[in-house]
Amino acid sequence: SQTIHQWPATLVQPVGSPLSLECTVEGTSNPNLYWYRQAAGRGLQLLFYSVGIGQISSEVPQNLSASRPQDRQFILSSKKLLLSDSGFYLCAWSVPGRNVAFFGQGTRLTVV
Amino acid sequence: AQSVTQLGSHVSVSEGALVLLRCNYSSSVPPYLFWYVQYPNQGLQLLLKYTTGATLVKGINGFEAEFKKSETSFHLTKPSAHMSDAAEYFCAVCDLYNFNKFYFGSGTKLNVKP
């Protein structure tokens, strides 16, 4: 069966520090991968998606970047965090052409 | 473009009462609609989905939703609320023709009173 792992679960980082959140998927090949952010009191916003290794599409301009170095690995990064980067980050995957997405457990990021 | 609107950021019901969470969508193609539930500091769990076929969809934990094309709605209901239903609920539309991108509503927090 397919599983998705996302870590760390919580993270507190100072302003200006770098960020790396990792997400891996098991049990499937060539998935579509996504990063979403849920800011306090707001819904889920799609940040990035990827349909293959090395392919990244950004949905909104921001201080973050994403990379997909392996088929089932998706990384969210920042060189210098801002206070506004605080939020709950969710990784998700789907099978191309299949209309369902599966989500990781999320990372609660607090920038102080 | 596809979008979802959830009416009511907070809904409060008594235990045993009907739960009704509202969702309206906008889609230029036949929509694929979803309800997800999120418990505090956890990821999203799929409750139910509508793709094609029967417009009344049953999901887990006694929830169901009805797709009404004429009203562009996909409201979530449960006949009798349990305390364990307290969570945040998200309605979403999937753009199957655009890399399976999901567009979520802003969420509705359900509070269940004893």
mmCIF file of N, CA, C and O in Angstrom, chain A residues 29 33 44 55 57 59 62-63 67 70 75 85 93-94 100 106 110:
data_model
loop_
_atom_site.group_PDB
_atom_site.id
_atom_site.type_symbol
_atom_site.label_atom_id
_atom_site.label_comp_id
_atom_site.label_asym_id
_atom_site.label_seq_id
_atom_site.Cartn_x
_atom_site.Cartn_y
_atom_site.Cartn_z
ATOM 1 N N SER A 29 4.785 4.817 -8.158
ATOM 2 C CA SER A 29 5.819 5.375 -9.025
ATOM 3 C C SER A 29 5.272 6.566 -9.793
ATOM 4 O O SER A 29 4.098 6.605 -10.142
ATOM 5 N N LEU A 33 3.269 15.326 -7.114
ATOM 6 C CA LEU A 33 3.551 15.728 -5.727
ATOM 7 C C LEU A 33 3.210 17.196 -5.536
ATOM 8 O O LEU A 33 3.363 18.005 -6.469
ATOM 9 N N LEU A 44 -6.356 26.080 2.728
ATOM 10 C CA LEU A 44 -5.157 25.495 2.147
ATOM 11 C C LEU A 44 -4.826 26.153 0.819
ATOM 12 O O LEU A 44 -5.687 26.282 -0.041
ATOM 13 N N GLN A 55 11.076 18.569 -12.137
ATOM 14 C CA GLN A 55 10.051 19.470 -12.681
ATOM 15 C C GLN A 55 9.264 20.080 -11.527
ATOM 16 O O GLN A 55 8.657 19.346 -10.744
ATOM 17 N N SER A 57 6.561 23.361 -10.530
ATOM 18 C CA SER A 57 5.733 24.503 -10.916
ATOM 19 C C SER A 57 5.298 25.228 -9.656
ATOM 20 O O SER A 57 4.893 24.603 -8.682
ATOM 21 N N GLU A 59 2.850 27.967 -7.781
ATOM 22 C CA GLU A 59 1.516 28.536 -7.916
ATOM 23 C C GLU A 59 1.451 29.987 -7.477
ATOM 24 O O GLU A 59 0.641 30.758 -7.971
ATOM 25 N N GLN A 62 6.640 33.682 -3.753
ATOM 26 C CA GLN A 62 6.878 33.577 -2.320
ATOM 27 C C GLN A 62 8.359 33.436 -2.043
ATOM 28 O O GLN A 62 9.178 33.401 -2.951
ATOM 29 N N ASN A 63 8.629 33.260 -0.771
ATOM 30 C CA ASN A 63 9.996 33.152 -0.265
ATOM 31 C C ASN A 63 10.476 31.704 -0.260
ATOM 32 O O ASN A 63 11.563 31.424 0.237
ATOM 33 N N SER A 67 12.000 21.327 -4.610
ATOM 34 C CA SER A 67 12.823 20.502 -5.489
ATOM 35 C C SER A 67 12.347 19.068 -5.418
ATOM 36 O O SER A 67 11.755 18.633 -4.419
ATOM 37 N N GLN A 70 14.401 13.090 -6.467
ATOM 38 C CA GLN A 70 14.096 11.695 -6.791
ATOM 39 C C GLN A 70 12.600 11.583 -7.067
ATOM 40 O O GLN A 70 11.812 12.462 -6.702
ATOM 41 N N ILE A 75 10.969 18.231 -1.693
ATOM 42 C CA ILE A 75 11.574 19.031 -0.632
ATOM 43 C C ILE A 75 11.124 20.480 -0.759
ATOM 44 O O ILE A 75 11.112 21.040 -1.867
ATOM 45 N N ASP A 85 6.207 33.189 6.861
ATOM 46 C CA ASP A 85 6.301 31.796 6.409
ATOM 47 C C ASP A 85 5.720 30.818 7.434
ATOM 48 O O ASP A 85 5.598 29.624 7.151
ATOM 49 N N TRP A 93 0.219 13.666 -2.506
ATOM 50 C CA TRP A 93 0.532 13.005 -3.761
ATOM 51 C C TRP A 93 -0.748 12.513 -4.411
ATOM 52 O O TRP A 93 -1.763 12.289 -3.759
ATOM 53 N N SER A 94 -0.679 12.357 -5.716
ATOM 54 C CA SER A 94 -1.794 11.769 -6.451
ATOM 55 C C SER A 94 -1.238 11.006 -7.633
ATOM 56 O O SER A 94 -0.102 11.211 -8.049
ATOM 57 N N VAL A 100 -7.930 11.708 -6.864
ATOM 58 C CA VAL A 100 -7.863 11.686 -5.406
ATOM 59 C C VAL A 100 -6.455 12.072 -5.001
ATOM 60 O O VAL A 100 -5.499 11.799 -5.726
ATOM 61 N N GLY A 106 1.685 16.565 7.935
ATOM 62 C CA GLY A 106 1.914 18.004 8.047
ATOM 63 C C GLY A 106 3.091 18.373 8.937
ATOM 64 O O GLY A 106 3.517 17.604 9.797
ATOM 65 N N THR A 110 6.849 27.361 12.892
ATOM 66 C CA THR A 110 6.714 28.649 13.560
ATOM 67 C C THR A 110 8.019 29.406 13.390
ATOM 68 O O THR A 110 9.078 28.921 13.800
#
